[in-house]
PDB file of C-alpha atoms in Angstrom:
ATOM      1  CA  UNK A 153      81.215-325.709 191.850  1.00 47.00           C
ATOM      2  CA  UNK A 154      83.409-327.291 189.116  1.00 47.00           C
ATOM      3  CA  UNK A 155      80.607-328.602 187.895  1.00 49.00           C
ATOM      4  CA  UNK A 156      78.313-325.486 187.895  1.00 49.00           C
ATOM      5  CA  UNK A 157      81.545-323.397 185.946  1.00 49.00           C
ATOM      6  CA  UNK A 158      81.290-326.442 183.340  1.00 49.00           C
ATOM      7  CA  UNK A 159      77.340-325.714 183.157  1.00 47.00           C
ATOM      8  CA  UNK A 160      77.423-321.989 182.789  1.00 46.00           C
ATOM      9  CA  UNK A 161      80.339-322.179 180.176  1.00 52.00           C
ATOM     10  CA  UNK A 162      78.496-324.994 177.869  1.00 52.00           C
ATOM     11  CA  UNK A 163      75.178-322.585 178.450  1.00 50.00           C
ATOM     12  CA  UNK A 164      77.833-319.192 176.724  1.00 50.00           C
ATOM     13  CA  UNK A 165      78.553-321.066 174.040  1.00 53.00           C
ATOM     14  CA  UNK A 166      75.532-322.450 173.216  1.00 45.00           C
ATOM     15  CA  UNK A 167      73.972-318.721 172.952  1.00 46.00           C
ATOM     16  CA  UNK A 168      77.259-317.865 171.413  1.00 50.00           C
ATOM     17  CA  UNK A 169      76.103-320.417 168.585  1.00 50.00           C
ATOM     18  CA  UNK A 170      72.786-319.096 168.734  1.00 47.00           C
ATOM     19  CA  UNK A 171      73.789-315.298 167.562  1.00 47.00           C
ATOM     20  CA  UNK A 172      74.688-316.066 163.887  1.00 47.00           C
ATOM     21  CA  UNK A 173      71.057-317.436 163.199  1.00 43.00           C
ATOM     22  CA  UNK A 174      69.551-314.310 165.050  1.00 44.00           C
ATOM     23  CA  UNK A 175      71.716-312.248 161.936  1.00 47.00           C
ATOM     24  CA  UNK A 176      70.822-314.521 159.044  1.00 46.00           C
ATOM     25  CA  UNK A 177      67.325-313.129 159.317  1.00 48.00           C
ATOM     26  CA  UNK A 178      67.563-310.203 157.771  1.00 48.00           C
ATOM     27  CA  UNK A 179      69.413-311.534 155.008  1.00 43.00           C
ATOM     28  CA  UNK A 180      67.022-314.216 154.578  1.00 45.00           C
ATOM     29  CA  UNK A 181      64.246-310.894 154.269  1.00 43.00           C
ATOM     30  CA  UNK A 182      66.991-309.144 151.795  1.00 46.00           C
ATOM     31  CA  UNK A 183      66.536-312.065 149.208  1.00 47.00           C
ATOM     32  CA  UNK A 184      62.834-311.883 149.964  1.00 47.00           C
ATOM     33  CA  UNK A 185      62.658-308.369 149.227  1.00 47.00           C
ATOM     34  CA  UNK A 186      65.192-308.537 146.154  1.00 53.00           C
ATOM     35  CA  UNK A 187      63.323-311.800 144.398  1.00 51.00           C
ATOM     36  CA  UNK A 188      59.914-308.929 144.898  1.00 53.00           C
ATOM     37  CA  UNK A 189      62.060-306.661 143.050  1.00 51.00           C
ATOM     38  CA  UNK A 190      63.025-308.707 139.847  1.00 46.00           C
ATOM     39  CA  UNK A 191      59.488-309.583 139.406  1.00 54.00           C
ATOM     40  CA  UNK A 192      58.405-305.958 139.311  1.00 57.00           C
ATOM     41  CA  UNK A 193      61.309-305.471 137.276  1.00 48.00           C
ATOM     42  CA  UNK A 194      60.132-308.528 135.261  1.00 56.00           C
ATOM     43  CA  UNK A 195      56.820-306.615 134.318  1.00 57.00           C
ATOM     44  CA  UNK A 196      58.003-303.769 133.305  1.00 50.00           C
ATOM     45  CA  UNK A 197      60.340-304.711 131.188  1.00 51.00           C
ATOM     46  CA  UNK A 198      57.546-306.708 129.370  1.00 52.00           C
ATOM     47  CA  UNK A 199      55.694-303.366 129.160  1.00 50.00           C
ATOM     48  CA  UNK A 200      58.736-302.104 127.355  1.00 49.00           C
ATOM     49  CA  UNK A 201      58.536-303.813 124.220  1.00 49.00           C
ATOM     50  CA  UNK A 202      54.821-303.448 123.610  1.00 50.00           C
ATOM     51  CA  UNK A 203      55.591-300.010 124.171  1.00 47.00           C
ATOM     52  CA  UNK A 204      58.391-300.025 121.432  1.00 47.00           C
ATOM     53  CA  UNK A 205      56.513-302.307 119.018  1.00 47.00           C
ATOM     54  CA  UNK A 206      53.039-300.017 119.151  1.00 47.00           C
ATOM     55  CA  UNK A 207      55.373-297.025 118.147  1.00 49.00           C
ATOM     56  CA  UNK A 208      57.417-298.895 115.471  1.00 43.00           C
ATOM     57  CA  UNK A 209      54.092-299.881 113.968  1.00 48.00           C
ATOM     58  CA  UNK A 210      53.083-296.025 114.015  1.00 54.00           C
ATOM     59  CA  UNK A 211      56.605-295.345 112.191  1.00 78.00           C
ATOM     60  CA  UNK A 212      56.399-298.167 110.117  1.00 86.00           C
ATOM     61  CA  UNK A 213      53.047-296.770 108.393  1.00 87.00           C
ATOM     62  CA  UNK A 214      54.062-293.390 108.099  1.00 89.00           C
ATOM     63  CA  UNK A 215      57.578-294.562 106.485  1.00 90.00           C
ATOM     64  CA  UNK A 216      55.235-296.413 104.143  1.00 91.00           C
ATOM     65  CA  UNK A 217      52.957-293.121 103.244  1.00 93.00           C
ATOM     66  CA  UNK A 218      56.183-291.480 102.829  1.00 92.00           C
ATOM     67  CA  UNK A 219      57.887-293.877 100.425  1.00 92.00           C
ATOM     68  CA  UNK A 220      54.616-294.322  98.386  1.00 95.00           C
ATOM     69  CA  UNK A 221      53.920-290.147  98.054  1.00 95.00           C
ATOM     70  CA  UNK A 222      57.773-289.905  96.919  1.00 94.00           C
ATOM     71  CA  UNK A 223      56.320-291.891  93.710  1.00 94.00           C
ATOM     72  CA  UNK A 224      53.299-290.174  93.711  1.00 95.00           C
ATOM     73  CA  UNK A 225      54.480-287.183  93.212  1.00 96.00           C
ATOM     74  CA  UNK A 226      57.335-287.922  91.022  1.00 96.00           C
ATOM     75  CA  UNK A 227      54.169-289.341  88.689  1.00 94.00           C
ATOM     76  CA  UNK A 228      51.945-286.468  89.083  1.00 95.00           C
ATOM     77  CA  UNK A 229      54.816-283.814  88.395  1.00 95.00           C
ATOM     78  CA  UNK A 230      55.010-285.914  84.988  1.00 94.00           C
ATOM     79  CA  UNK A 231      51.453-285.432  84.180  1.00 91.00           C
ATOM     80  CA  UNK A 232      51.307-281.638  85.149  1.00 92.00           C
ATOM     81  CA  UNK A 233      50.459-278.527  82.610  1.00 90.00           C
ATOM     82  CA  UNK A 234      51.905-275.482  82.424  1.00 92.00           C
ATOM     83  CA  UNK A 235      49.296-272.259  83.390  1.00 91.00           C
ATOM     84  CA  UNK A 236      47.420-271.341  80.707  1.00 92.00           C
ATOM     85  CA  UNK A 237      47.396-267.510  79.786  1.00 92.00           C
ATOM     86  CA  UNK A 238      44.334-265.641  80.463  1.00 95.00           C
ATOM     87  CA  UNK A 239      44.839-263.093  78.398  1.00 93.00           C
ATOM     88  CA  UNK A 240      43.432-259.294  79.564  1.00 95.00           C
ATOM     89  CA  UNK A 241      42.907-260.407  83.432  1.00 97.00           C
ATOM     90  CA  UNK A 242      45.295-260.035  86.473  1.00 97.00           C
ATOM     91  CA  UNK A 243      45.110-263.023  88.595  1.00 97.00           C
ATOM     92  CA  UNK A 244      45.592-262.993  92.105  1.00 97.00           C
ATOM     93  CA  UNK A 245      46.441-266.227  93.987  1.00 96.00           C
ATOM     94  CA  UNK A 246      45.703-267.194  97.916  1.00 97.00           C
ATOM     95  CA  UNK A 247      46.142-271.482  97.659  1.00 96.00           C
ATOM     96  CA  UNK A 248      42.864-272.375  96.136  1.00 97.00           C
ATOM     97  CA  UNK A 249      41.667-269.658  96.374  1.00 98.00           C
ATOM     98  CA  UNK A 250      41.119-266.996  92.734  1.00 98.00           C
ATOM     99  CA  UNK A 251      40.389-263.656  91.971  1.00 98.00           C
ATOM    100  CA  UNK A 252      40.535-262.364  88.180  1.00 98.00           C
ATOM    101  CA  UNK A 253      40.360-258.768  87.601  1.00 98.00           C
ATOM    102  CA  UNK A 254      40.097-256.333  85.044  1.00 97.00           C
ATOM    103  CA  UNK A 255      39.205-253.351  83.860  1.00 96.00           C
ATOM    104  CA  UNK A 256      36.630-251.851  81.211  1.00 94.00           C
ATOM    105  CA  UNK A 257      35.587-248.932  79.581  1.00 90.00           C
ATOM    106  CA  UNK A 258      33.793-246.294  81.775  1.00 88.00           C
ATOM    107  CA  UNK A 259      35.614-247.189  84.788  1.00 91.00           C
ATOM    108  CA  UNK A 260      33.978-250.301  85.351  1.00 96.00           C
ATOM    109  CA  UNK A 261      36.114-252.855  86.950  1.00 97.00           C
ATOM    110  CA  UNK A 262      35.220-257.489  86.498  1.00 98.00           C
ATOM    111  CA  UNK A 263      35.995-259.042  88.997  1.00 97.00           C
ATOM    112  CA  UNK A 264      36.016-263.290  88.886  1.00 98.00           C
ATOM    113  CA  UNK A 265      36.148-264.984  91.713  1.00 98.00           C
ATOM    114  CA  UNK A 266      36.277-268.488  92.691  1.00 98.00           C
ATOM    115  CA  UNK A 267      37.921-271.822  94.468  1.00 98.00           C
ATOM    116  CA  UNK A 268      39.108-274.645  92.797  1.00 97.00           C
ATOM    117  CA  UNK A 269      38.425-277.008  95.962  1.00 97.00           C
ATOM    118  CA  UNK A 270      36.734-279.850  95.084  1.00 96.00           C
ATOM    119  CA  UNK A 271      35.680-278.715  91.915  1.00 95.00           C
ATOM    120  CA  UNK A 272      37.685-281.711  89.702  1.00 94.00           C
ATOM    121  CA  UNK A 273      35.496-284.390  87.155  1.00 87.00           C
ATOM    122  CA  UNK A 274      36.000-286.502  84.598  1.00 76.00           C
ATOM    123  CA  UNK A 275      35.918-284.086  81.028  1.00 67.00           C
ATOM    124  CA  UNK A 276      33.769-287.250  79.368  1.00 66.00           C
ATOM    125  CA  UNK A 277      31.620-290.002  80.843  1.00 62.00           C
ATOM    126  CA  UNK A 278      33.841-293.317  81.470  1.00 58.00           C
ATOM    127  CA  UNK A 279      33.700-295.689  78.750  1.00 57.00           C
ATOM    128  CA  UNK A 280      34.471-298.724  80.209  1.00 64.00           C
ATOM    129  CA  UNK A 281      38.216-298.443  78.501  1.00 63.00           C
ATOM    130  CA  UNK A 282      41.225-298.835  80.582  1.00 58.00           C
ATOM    131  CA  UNK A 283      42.488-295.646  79.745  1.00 63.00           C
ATOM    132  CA  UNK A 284      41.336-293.011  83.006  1.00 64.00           C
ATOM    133  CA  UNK A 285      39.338-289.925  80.858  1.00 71.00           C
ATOM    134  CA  UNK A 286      40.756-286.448  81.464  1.00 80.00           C
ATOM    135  CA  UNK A 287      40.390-285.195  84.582  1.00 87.00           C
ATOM    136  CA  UNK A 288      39.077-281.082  84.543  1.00 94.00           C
ATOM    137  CA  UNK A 289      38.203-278.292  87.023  1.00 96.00           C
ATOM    138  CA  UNK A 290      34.803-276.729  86.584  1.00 97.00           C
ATOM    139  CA  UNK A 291      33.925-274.758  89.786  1.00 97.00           C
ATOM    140  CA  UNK A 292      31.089-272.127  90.211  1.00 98.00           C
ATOM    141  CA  UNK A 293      32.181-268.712  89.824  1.00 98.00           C
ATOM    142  CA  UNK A 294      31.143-265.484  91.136  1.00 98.00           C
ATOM    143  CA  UNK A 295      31.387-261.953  88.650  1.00 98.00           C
ATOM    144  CA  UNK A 296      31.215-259.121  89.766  1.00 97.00           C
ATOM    145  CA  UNK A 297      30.742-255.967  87.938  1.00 97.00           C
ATOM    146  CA  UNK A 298      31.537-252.934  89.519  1.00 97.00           C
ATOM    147  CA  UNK A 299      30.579-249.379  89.016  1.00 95.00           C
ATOM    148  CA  UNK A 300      33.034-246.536  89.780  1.00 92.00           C
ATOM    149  CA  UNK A 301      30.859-245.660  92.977  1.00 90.00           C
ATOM    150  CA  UNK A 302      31.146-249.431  93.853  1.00 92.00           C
ATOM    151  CA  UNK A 303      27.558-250.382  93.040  1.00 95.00           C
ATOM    152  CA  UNK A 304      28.148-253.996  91.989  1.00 96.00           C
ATOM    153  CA  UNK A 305      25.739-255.961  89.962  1.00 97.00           C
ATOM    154  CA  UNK A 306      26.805-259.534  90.542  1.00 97.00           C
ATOM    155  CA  UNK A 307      26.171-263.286  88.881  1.00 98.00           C
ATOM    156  CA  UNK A 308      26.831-266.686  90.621  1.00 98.00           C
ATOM    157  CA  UNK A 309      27.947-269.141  87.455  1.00 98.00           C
ATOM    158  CA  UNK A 310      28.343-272.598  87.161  1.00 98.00           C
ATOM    159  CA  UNK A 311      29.524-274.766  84.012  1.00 97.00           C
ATOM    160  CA  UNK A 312      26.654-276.651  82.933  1.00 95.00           C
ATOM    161  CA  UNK A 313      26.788-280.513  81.977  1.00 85.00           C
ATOM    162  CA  UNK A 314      25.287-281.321  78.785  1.00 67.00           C
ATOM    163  CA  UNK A 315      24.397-284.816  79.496  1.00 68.00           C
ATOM    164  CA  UNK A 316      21.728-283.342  82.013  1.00 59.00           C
ATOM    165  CA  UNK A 317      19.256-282.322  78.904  1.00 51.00           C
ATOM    166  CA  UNK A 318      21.496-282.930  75.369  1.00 52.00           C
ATOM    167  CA  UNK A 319      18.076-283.290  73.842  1.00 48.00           C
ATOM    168  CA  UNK A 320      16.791-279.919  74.510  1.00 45.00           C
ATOM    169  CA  UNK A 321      20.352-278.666  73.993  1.00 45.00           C
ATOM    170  CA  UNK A 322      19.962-279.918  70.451  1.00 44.00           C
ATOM    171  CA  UNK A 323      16.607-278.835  70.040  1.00 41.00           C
ATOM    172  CA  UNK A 324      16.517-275.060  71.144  1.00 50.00           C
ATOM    173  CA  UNK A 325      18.987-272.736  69.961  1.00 50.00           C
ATOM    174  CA  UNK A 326      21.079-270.646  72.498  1.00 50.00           C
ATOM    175  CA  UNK A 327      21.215-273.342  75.011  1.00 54.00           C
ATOM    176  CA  UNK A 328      24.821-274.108  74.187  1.00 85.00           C
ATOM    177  CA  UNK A 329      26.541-272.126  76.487  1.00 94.00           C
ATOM    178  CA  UNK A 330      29.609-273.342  78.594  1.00 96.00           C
ATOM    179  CA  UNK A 331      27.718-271.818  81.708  1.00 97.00           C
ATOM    180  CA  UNK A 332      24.602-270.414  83.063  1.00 97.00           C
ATOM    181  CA  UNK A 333      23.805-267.206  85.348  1.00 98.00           C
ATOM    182  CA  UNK A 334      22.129-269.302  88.275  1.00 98.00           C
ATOM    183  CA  UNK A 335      21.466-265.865  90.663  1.00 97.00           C
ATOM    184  CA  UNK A 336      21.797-262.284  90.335  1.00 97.00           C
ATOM    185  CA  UNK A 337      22.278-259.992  92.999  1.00 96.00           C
ATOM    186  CA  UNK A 338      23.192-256.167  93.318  1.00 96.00           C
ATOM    187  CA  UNK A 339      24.408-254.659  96.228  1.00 94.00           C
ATOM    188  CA  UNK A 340      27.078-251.563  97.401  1.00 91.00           C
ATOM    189  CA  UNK A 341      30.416-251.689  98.127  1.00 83.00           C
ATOM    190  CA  UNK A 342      31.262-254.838 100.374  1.00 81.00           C
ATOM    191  CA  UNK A 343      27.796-254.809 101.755  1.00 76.00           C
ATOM    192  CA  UNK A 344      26.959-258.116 100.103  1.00 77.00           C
ATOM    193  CA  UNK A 345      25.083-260.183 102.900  1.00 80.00           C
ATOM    194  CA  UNK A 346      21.895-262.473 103.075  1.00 82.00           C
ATOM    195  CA  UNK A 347      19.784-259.530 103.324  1.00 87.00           C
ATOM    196  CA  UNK A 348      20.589-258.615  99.588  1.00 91.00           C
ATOM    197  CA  UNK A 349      17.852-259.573  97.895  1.00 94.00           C
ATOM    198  CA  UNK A 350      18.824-262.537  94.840  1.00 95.00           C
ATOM    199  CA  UNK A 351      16.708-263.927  92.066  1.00 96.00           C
ATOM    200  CA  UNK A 352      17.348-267.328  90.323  1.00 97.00           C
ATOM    201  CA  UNK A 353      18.568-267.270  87.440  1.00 96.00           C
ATOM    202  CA  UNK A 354      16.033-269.837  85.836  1.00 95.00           C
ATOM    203  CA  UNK A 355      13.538-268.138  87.051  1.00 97.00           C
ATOM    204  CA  UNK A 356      14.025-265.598  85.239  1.00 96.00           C
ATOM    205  CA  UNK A 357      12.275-264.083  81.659  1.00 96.00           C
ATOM    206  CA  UNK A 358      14.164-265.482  78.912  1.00 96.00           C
ATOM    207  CA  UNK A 359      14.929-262.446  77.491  1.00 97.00           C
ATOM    208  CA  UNK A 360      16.101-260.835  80.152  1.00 97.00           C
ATOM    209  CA  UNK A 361      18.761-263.818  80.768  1.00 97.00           C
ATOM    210  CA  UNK A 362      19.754-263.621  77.399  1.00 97.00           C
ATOM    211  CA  UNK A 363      20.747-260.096  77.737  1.00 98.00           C
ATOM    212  CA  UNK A 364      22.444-260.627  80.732  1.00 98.00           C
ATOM    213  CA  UNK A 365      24.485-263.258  79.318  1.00 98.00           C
ATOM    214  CA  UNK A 366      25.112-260.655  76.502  1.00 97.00           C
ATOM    215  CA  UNK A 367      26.422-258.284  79.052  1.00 97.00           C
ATOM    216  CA  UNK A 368      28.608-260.941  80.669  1.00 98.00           C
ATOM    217  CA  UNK A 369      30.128-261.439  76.940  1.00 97.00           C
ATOM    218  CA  UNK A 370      30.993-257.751  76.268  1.00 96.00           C
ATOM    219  CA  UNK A 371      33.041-257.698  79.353  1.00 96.00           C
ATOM    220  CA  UNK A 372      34.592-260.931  78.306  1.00 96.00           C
ATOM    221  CA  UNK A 373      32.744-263.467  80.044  1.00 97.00           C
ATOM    222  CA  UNK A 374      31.507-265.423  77.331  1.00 97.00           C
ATOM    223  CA  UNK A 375      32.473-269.442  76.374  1.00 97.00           C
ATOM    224  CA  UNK A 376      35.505-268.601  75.032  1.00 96.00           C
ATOM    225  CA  UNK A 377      36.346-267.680  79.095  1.00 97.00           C
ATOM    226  CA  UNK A 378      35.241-270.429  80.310  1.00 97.00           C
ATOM    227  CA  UNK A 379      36.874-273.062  78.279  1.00 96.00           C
ATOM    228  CA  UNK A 380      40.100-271.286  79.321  1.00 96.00           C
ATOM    229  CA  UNK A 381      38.978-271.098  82.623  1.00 97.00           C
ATOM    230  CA  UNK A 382      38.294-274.714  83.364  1.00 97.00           C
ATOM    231  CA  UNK A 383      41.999-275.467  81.695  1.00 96.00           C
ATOM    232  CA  UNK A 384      43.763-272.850  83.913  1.00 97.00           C
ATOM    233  CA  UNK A 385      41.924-273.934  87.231  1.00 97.00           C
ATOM    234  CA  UNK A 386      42.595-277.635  85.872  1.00 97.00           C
ATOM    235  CA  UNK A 387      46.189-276.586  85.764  1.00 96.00           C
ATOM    236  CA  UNK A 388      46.156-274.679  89.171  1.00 97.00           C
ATOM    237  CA  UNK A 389      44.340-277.699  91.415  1.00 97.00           C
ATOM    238  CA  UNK A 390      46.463-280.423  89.777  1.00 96.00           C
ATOM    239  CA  UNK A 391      49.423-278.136  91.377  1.00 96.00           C
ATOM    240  CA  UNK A 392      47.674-277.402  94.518  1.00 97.00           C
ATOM    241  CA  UNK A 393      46.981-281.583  95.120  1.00 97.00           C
ATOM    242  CA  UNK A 394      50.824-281.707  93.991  1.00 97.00           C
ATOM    243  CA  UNK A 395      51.678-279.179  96.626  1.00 97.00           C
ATOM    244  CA  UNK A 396      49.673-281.029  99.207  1.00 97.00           C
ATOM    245  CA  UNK A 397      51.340-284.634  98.538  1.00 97.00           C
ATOM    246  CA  UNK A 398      54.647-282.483  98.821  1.00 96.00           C
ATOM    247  CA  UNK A 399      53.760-281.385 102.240  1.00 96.00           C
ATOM    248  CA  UNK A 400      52.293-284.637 103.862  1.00 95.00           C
ATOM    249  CA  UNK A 401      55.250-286.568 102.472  1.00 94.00           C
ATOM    250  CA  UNK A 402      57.382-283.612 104.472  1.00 93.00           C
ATOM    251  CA  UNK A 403      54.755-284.475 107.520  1.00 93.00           C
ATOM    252  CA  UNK A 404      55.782-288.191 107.354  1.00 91.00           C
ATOM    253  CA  UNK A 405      59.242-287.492 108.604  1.00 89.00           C
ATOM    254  CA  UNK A 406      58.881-285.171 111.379  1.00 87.00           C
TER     255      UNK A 406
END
């Protein structure tokens, strides 16, 4: 019996020594678990800087634009001209956007219209000098001349480039004008669509253009006009591109 007591107490305390390893499992699975954890961890955290550097490199450009337009500008604001009078019109402004207006004997009213987008060239050829030639605005322009009933006969102008035929332009008098009619159209109040008829203007009789061009120039749309025309809307896009540096320089920092 003393024996058997002996047996049964040895076999207690050998479970009793068992237990503890039974409990270290889960810790051993804890550590398991955690190490899982810090390698996930691990990844992201690698994400996170190509994250960061992608958007620094964004940032980095636009604080370059930025600090290059503040120089820009400073350097076109030195190089910009004040706004020629036109003297006997009321201008009327919407960005690029112009409309002259004015009014004539009879009730008739001129209207100019036009947009100075894309309309900027060199004033001479380039000469192969360092010096950049003068830089000047000569867009197409629309006149209108309009009856008191608001029948309007209207021309589409453009300034015409005397390097395209100088030779002729030396030869033929009356060929030196600043611009030419290149369609004429008449239609009734705003009802100017594609279904107004139009007739190009070098199609048509030369004496006929000349007298419209006549008619133009008694309502004061002659050369005179449109030398000062092409230095106002010079003037007017220089500050429009000034205006538009302004405002993506303002863009860079949002």
């Amino acid at each position: 019996m003393a024996s058997s007591s002996t047996l049964l107490r040895g076999s207690s305390r050998l479970l009793r020594s068992l237990t503890p390893c039974v409990n270290t499992r889960p810790l051993v699975m804890s550590q398991t678990k955690s190490l899982a954890t810090l390698t996930r961890l691990n990844q992201l955290t690698c994400l996170v800087p190509r994250l960061a550097l992608h958007r620094s490199m964004a940032t980095q450009g636009d604080q370059e634009v930025g600090k290059f337009l503040v120089e820009e500008i400073a350097t076109e604001k030195k190089n910009a001209r004040a706004l020629p009078k036109l003297d006997g019109w009321s201008v009327a402004l919407d960005g690029a956007e112009v409309t002259l207006t004015k009014d004539v004997a009879g009730g008739e009213k001129v209207m100019v219209t036009l947009n100075v987008n894309h309309t900027v060239d060199s004033a001479e050829p380039d000469d192969g000098s360092e010096e950049a030639p003068e830089m000047l605005s000569r867009p197409n322009f629309e006149v209108d001349l309009i009856k008191k009933g608001g029948k309007t006969l209207s021309f589409s102008c453009s300034y015409v480039n005397p390097e395209e035929n100088p030779e002729a332009g030396a030869q033929e008098e009356g060929l030196d004008d600043l611009f030419a009619i290149d369609e004429v159209t008449m239609f009734e109040g705003e009802n100017h669509s594609d279904s107004c008829y139009a007739v190009a203007g070098d199609i048509l009789d030369g004496y006929l253009y000349d007298l419209l061009m006549t008619m133009l120039e008694e309502r004061g749309v002659d050369n005179v006009f449109a030398e000062r025309l092409s230095e106002w809307c010079s003037a007017h896009e220089h500050s429009q591109y000034i205006n538009l540096l302004e405002e993506v320089e303002k863009w860079t920092k949002l």
